[in-house]
mmCIF file of C-alpha atoms in Angstrom:
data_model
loop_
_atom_site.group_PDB
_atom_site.id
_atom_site.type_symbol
_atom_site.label_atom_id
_atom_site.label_comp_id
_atom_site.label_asym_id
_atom_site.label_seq_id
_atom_site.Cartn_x
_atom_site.Cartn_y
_atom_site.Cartn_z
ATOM 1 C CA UNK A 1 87.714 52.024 100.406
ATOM 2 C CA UNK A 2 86.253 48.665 99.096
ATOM 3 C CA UNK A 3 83.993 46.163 100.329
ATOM 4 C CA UNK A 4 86.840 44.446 102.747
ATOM 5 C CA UNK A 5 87.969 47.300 104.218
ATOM 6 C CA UNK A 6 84.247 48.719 105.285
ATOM 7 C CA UNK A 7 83.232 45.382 106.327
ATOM 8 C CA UNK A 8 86.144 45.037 108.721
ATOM 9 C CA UNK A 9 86.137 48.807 109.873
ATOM 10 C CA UNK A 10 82.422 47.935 110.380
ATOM 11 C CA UNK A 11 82.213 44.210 111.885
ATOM 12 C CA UNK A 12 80.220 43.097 109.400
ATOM 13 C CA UNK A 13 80.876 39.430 108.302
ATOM 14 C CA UNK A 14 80.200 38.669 104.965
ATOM 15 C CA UNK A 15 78.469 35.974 103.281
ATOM 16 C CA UNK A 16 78.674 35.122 99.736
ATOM 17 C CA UNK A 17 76.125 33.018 97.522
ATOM 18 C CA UNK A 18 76.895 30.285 95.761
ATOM 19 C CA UNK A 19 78.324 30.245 92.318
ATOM 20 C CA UNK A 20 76.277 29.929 89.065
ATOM 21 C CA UNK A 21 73.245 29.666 91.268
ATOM 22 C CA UNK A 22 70.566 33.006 90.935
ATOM 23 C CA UNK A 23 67.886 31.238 93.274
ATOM 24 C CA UNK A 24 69.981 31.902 96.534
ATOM 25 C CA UNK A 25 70.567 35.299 95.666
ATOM 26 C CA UNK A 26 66.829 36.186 94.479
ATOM 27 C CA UNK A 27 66.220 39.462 95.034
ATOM 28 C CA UNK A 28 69.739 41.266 93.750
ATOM 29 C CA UNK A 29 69.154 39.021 90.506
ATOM 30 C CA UNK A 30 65.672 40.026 90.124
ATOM 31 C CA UNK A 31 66.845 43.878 90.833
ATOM 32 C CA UNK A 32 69.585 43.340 87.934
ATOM 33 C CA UNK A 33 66.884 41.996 85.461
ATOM 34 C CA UNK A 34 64.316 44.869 86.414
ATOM 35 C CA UNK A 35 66.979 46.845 85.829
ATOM 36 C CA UNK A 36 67.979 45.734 82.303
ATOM 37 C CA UNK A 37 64.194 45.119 80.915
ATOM 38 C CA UNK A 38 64.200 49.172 81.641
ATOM 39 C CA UNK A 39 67.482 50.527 79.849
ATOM 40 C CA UNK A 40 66.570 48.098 77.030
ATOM 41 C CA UNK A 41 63.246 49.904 76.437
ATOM 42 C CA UNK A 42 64.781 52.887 77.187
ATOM 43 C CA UNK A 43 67.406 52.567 74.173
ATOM 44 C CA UNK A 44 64.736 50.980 72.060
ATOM 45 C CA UNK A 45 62.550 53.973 72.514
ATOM 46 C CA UNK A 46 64.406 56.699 72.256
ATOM 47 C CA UNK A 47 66.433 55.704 69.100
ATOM 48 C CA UNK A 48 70.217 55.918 70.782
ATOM 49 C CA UNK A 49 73.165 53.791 70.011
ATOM 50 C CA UNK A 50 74.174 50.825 71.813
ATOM 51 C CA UNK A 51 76.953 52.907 73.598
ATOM 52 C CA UNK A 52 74.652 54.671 75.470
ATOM 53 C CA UNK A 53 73.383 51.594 77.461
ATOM 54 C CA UNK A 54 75.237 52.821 80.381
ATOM 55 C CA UNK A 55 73.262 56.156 80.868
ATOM 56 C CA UNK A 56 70.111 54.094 80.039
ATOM 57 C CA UNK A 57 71.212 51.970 83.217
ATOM 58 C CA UNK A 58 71.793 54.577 85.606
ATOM 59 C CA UNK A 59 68.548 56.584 84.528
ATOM 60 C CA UNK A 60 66.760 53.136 85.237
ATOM 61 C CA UNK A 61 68.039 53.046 88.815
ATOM 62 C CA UNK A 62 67.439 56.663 89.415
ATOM 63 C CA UNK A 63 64.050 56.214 88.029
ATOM 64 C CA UNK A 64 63.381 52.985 90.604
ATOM 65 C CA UNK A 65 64.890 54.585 93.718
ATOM 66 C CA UNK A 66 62.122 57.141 93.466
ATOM 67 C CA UNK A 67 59.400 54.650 92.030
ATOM 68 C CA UNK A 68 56.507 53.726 94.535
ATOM 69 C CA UNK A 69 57.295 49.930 95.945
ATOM 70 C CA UNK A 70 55.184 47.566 97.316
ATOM 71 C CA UNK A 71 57.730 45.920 99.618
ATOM 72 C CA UNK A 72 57.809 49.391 102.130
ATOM 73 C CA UNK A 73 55.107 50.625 104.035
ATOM 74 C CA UNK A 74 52.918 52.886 102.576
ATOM 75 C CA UNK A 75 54.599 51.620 99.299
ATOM 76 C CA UNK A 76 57.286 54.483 99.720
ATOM 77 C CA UNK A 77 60.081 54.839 97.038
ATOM 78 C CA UNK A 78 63.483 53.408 98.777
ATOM 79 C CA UNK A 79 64.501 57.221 98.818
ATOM 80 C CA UNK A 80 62.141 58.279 100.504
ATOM 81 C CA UNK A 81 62.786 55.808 103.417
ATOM 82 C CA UNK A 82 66.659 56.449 103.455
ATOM 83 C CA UNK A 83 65.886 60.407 103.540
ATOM 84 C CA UNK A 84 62.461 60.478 105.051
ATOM 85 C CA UNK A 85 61.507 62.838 102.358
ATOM 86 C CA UNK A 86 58.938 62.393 99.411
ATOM 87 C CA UNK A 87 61.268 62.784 95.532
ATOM 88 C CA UNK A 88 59.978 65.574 93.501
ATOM 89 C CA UNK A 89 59.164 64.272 90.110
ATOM 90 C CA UNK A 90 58.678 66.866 88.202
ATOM 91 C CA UNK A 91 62.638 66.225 86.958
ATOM 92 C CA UNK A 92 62.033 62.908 85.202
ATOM 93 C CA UNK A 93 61.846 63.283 82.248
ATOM 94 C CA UNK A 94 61.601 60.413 79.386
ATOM 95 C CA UNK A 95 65.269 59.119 78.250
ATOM 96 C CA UNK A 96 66.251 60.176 75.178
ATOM 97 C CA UNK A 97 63.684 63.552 74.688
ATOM 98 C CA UNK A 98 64.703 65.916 72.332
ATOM 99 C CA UNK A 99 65.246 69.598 73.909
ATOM 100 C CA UNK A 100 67.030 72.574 73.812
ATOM 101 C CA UNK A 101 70.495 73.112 75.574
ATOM 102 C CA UNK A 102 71.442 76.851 76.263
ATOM 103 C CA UNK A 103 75.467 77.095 74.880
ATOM 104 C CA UNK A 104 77.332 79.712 76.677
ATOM 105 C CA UNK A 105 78.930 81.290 73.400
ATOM 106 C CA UNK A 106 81.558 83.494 75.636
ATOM 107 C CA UNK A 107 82.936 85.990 73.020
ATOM 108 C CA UNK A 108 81.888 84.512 70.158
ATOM 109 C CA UNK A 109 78.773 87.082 69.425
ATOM 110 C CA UNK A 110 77.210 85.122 66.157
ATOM 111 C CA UNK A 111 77.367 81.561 67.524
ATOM 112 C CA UNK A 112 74.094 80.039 68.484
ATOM 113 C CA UNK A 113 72.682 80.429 72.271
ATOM 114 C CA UNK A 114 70.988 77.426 72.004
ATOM 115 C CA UNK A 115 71.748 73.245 70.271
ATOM 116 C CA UNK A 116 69.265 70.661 70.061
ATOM 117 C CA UNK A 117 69.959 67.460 72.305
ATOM 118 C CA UNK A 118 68.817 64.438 73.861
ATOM 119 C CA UNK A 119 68.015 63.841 77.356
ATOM 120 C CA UNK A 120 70.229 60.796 78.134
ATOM 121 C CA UNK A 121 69.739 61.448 82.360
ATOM 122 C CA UNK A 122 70.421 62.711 85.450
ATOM 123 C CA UNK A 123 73.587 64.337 87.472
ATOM 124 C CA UNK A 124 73.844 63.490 91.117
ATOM 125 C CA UNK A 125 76.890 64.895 91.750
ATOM 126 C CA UNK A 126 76.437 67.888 89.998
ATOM 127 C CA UNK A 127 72.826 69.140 89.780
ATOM 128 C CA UNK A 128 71.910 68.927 85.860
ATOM 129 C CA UNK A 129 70.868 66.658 83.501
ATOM 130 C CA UNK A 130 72.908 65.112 81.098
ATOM 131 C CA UNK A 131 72.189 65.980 77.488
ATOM 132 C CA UNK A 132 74.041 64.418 74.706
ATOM 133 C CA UNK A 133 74.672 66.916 71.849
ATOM 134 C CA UNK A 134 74.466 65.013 68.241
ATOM 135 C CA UNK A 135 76.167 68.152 66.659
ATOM 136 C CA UNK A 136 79.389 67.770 68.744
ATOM 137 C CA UNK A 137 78.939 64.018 69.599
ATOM 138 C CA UNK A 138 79.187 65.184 73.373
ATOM 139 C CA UNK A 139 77.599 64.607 76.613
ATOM 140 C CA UNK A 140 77.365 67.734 79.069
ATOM 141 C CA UNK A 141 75.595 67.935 82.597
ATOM 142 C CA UNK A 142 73.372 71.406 82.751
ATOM 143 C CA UNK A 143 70.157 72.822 83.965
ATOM 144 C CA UNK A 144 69.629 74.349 80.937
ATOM 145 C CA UNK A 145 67.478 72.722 78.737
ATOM 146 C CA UNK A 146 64.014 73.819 77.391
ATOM 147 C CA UNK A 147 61.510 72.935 75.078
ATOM 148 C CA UNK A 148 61.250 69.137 76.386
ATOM 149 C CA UNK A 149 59.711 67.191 73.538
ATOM 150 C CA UNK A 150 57.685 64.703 76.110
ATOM 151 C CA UNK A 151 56.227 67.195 77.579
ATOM 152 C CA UNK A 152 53.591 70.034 77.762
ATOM 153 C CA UNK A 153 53.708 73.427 78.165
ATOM 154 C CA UNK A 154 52.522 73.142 81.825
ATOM 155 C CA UNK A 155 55.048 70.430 82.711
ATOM 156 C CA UNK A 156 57.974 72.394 80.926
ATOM 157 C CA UNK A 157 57.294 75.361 83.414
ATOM 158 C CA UNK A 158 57.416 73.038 86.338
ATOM 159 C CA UNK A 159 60.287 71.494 85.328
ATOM 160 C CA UNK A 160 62.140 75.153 84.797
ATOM 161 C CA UNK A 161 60.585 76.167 88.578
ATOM 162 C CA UNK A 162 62.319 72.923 89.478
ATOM 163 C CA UNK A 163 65.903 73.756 88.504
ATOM 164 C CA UNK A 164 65.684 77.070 89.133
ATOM 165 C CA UNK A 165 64.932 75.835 92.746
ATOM 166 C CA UNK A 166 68.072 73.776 92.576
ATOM 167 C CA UNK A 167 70.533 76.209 91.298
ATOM 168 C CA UNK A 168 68.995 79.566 91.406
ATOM 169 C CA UNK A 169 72.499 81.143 91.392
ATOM 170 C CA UNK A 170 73.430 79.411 88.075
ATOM 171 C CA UNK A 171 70.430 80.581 86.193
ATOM 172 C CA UNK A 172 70.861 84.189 88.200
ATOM 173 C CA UNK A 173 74.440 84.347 86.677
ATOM 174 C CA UNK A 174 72.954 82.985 82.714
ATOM 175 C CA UNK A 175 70.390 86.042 83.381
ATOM 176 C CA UNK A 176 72.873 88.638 84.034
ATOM 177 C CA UNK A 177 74.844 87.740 81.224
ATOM 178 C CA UNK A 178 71.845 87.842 78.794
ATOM 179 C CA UNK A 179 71.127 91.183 80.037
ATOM 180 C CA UNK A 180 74.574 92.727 79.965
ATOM 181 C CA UNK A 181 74.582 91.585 76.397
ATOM 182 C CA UNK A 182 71.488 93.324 75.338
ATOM 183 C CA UNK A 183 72.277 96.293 76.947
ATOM 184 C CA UNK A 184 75.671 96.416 74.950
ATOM 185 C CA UNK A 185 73.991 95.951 71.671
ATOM 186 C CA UNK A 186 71.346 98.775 71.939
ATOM 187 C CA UNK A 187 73.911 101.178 73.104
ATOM 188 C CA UNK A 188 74.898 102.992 69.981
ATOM 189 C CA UNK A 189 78.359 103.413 68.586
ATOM 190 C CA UNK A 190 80.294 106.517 67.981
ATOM 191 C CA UNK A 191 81.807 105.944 64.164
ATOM 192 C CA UNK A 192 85.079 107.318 63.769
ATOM 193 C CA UNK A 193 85.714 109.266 61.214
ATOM 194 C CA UNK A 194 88.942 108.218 59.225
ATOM 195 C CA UNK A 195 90.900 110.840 56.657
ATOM 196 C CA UNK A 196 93.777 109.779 54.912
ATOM 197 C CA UNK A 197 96.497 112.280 54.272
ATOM 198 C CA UNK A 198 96.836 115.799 55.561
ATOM 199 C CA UNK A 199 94.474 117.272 53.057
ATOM 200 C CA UNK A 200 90.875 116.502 52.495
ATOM 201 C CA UNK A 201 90.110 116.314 48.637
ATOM 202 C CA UNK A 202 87.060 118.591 47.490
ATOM 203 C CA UNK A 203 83.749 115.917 45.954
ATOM 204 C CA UNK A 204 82.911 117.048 42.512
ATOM 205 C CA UNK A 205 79.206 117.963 41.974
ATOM 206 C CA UNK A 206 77.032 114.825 41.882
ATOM 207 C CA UNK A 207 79.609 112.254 43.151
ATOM 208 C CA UNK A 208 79.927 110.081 46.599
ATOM 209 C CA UNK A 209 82.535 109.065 48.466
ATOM 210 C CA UNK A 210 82.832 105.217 48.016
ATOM 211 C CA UNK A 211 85.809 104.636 50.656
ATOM 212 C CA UNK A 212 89.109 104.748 50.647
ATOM 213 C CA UNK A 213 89.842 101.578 48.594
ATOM 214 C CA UNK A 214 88.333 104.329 45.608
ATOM 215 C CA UNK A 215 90.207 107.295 46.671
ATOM 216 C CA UNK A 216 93.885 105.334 46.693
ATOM 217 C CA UNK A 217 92.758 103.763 43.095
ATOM 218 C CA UNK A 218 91.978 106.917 41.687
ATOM 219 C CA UNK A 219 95.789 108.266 42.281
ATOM 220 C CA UNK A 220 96.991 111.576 42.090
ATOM 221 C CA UNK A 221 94.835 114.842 41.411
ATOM 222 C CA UNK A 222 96.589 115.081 38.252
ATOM 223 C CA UNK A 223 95.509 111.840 36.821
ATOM 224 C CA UNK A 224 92.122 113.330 34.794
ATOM 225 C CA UNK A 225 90.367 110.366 35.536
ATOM 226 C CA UNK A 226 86.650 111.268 37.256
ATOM 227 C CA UNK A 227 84.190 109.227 38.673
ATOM 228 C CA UNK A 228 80.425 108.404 37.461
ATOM 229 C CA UNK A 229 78.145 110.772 38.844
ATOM 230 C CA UNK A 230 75.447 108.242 40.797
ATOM 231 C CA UNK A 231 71.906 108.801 42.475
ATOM 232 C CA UNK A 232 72.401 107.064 45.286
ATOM 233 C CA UNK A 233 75.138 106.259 48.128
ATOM 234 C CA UNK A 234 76.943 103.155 47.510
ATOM 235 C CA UNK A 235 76.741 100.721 49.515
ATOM 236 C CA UNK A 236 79.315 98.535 51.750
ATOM 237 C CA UNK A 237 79.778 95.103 50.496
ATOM 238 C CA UNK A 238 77.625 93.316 52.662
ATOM 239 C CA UNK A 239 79.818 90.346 54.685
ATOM 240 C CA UNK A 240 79.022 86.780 54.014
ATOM 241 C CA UNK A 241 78.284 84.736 56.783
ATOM 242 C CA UNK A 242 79.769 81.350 55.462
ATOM 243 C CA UNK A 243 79.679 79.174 59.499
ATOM 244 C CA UNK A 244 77.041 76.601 60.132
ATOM 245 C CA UNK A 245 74.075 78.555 62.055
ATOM 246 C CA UNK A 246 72.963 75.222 63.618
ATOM 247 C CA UNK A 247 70.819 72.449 62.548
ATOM 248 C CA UNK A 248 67.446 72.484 61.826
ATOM 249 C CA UNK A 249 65.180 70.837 64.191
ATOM 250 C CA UNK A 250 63.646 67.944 63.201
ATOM 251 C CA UNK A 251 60.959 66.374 65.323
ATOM 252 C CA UNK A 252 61.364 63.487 66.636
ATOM 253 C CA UNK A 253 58.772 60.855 67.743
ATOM 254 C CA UNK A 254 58.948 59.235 71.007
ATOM 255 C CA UNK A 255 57.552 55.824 71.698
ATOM 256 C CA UNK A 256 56.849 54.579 74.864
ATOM 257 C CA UNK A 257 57.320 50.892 75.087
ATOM 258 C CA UNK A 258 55.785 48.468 78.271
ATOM 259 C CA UNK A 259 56.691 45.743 78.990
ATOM 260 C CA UNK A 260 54.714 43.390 81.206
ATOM 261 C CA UNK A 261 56.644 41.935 84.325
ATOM 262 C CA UNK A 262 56.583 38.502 84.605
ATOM 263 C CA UNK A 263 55.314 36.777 87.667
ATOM 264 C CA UNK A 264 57.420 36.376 90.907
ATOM 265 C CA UNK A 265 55.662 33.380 92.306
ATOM 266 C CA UNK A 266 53.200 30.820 91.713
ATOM 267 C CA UNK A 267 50.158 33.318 93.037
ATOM 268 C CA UNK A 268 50.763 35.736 90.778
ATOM 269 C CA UNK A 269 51.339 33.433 87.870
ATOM 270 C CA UNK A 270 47.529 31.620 88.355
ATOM 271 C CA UNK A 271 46.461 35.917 88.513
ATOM 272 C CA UNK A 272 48.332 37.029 85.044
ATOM 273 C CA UNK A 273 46.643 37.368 81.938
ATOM 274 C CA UNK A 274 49.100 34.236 80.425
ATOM 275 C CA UNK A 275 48.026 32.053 83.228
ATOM 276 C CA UNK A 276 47.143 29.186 80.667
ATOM 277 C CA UNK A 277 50.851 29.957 79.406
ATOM 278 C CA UNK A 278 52.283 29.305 82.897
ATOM 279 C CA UNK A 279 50.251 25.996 83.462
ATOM 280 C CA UNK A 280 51.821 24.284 80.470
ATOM 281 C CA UNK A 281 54.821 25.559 82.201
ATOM 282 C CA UNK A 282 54.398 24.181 85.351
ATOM 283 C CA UNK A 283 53.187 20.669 83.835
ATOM 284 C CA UNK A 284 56.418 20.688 81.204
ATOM 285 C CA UNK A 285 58.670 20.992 84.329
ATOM 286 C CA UNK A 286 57.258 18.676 86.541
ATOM 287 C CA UNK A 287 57.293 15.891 83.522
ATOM 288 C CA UNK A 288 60.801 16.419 83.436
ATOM 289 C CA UNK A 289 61.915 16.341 87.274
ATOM 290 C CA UNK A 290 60.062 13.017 87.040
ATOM 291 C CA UNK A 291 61.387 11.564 83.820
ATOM 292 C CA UNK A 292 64.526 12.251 85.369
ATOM 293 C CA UNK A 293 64.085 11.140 88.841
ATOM 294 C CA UNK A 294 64.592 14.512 90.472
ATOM 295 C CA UNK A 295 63.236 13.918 93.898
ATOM 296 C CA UNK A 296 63.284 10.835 96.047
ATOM 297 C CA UNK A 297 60.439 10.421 98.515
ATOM 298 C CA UNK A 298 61.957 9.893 101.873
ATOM 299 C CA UNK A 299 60.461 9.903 105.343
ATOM 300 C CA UNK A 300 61.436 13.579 107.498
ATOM 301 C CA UNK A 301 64.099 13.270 109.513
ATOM 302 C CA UNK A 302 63.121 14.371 113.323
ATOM 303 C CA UNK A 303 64.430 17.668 114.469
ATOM 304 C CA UNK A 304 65.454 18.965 111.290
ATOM 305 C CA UNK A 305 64.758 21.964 109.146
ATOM 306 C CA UNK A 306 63.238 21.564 105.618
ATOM 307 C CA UNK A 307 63.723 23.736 102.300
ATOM 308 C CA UNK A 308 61.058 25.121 101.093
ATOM 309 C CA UNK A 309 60.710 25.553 97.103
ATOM 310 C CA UNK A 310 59.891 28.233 94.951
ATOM 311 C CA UNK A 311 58.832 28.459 91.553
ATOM 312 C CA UNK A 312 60.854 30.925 88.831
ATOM 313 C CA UNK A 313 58.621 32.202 85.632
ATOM 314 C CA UNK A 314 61.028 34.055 82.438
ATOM 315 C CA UNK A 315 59.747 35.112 79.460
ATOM 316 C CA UNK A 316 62.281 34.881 76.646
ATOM 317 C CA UNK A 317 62.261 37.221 73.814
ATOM 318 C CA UNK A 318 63.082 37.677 70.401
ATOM 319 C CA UNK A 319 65.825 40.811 69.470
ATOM 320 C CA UNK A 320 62.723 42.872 68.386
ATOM 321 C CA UNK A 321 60.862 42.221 71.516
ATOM 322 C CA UNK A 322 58.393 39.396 70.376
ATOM 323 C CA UNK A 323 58.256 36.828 72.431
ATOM 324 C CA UNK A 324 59.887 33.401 71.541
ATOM 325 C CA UNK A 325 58.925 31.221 74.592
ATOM 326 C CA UNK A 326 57.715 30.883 78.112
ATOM 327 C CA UNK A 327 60.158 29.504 80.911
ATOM 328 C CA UNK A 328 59.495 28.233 84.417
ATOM 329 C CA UNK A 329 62.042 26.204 86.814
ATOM 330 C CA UNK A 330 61.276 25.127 90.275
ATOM 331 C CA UNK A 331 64.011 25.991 92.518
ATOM 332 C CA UNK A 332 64.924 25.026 96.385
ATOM 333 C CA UNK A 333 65.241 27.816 98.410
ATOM 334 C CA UNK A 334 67.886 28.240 101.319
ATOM 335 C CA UNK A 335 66.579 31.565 102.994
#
């Protein structure tokens, strides 16, 4: 269903904003810029491609539906006033932290149980994070993962508790497994005992078998050919194990980087630290809406309703976060 159909199924008239105009749509375009200053620290921080902006966008917003916010009472997090329930938060974790994904290997018995990966974030649909896998260049959703880079050996146990409490019969089913498996491997083999032909050949004094590759080389009984007495029991030829065993870990350092929000109104511009900043602003703007005879002084019209104005404060930045100058515009304001 999209936004016509529930609006009419709902009687909800709708009311769009103007065009190429942020100011009468305020707070969605200050959401989408909160959003975007977060992802783009996110990606800066944790190292990942470009293509990954889109997981860095949806961590942000899971992140800032369970953030505190001023605007609520009590400053609850916008979850907690849909649901009425406080967010655990022992499940964020930083974007992009190295950790270790448990690999179901099925029947293959000498793969690895476990791949390094990156936390890229969370699975709302199905319970999990989502873990991108540099080795196969994939992206899988489990409740796996251990050894979280970001964090210490305290928080890693509350995170486990965590998803354990979210999927207790997926980690019951990965624990019955493990066991089964080690059960199978201590249980000891019976070794068959193979004899080729109907007669078993009598071992000369001082000689071992070596296997039956030897016995069908050394040909009939006939042949007069004996083998070198030895001291010892040869051997099997040991089996190379040629596959990749997994990639080394390398550590991998995590910076957190802040970025300071820039003001929302006048007030809190006069109370930041770049207040000086922000009055060279101000007095830039104004010489402008005068130079280019912006407003006309007029007398009020009676019984009429007047716009109030507001005043907009950017900081614009360089690629590599430094910052290249300071904006501010003074809007009118139609709410």
């Amino acid at each position: 269903m999209n936004v016509e159909d529930f609006c009419r199924a709902t009687s909800v008239r709708r009311q769009v904003s103007e065009a190429n105009n942020q100011a009468s749509n305020g707070k969605a375009e200050r959401m989408h810029r909160t959003i975007l200053n977060m992802a783009r620290c996110m990606l800066f921080a944790s190292g990942l491609p470009l293509k990954f902006w889109g997981y860095a966008v949806e961590y942000a917003a899971y992140v800032l539906n369970r953030s505190a916010c001023s605007a609520n009472p009590r400053r609850m997090s916008p979850i907690e006033v849909l649901t009425g329930k406080c967010p655990d938060m022992a499940g964020i974790v930083t974007f992009g932290s190295p950790c270790t994904v448990y690999r179901d290997p099925g029947k293959r018995a000498w793969q690895p149980r476990a791949e390094v990966g990156m936390i890229v974030g969370k699975n709302d649909e199905t319970k999990g994070f989502k873990v991108y896998i540099p080795k196969d260049m994939v992206v899988v959703t489990t409740q796996h993962i251990e050894n979280v880079e970001t964090l210490d050996s305290k928080q890693n146990v509350q995170l486990q508790a965590q998803l354990k409490r979210e999927g207790p019969e997926l980690w019951r089913s990965i624990d019955e497994r493990e066991e089964a498996k080690q059960q199978k491997e201590k249980t000891p083999k019976k070794k068959k005992k193979q004899v080729k032909g109907k007669k078993k050949k009598k071992k000369a004094h001082g000689t071992d078998d070596v296997g039956e590759d030897a016995e069908s080389d050394q040909g009939s009984e006939g042949d007069g050919e004996q083998l070198a007495p030895t001291a010892a029991s040869a051997a099997p030829a040991a089996r190379m194990q040629t596959r990749h065993m997994g990639a080394k870990h390398v550590p991998v350092q995590v910076v957190h980087a802040v970025v300071t929000p820039d003001p929302r109104n006048y007030r809190e511009a006069m109370r930041d630290a770049r207040a000086d900043k922000w009055k060279e602003v101000i007095k830039v703007e104004f010489e402008a809406l005068e130079s280019n005879n912006t407003w006309k002084v007029v007398a009020r019209p009676r019984n009429s309703k007047l716009l109030h104005t507001k005043w907009v404060f950017k900081t614009k930045t360089h690629a590599d976060g430094t910052v290249e100058r300071y904006k501010g515009r003074l809007v009118p304001c139609w709410t």
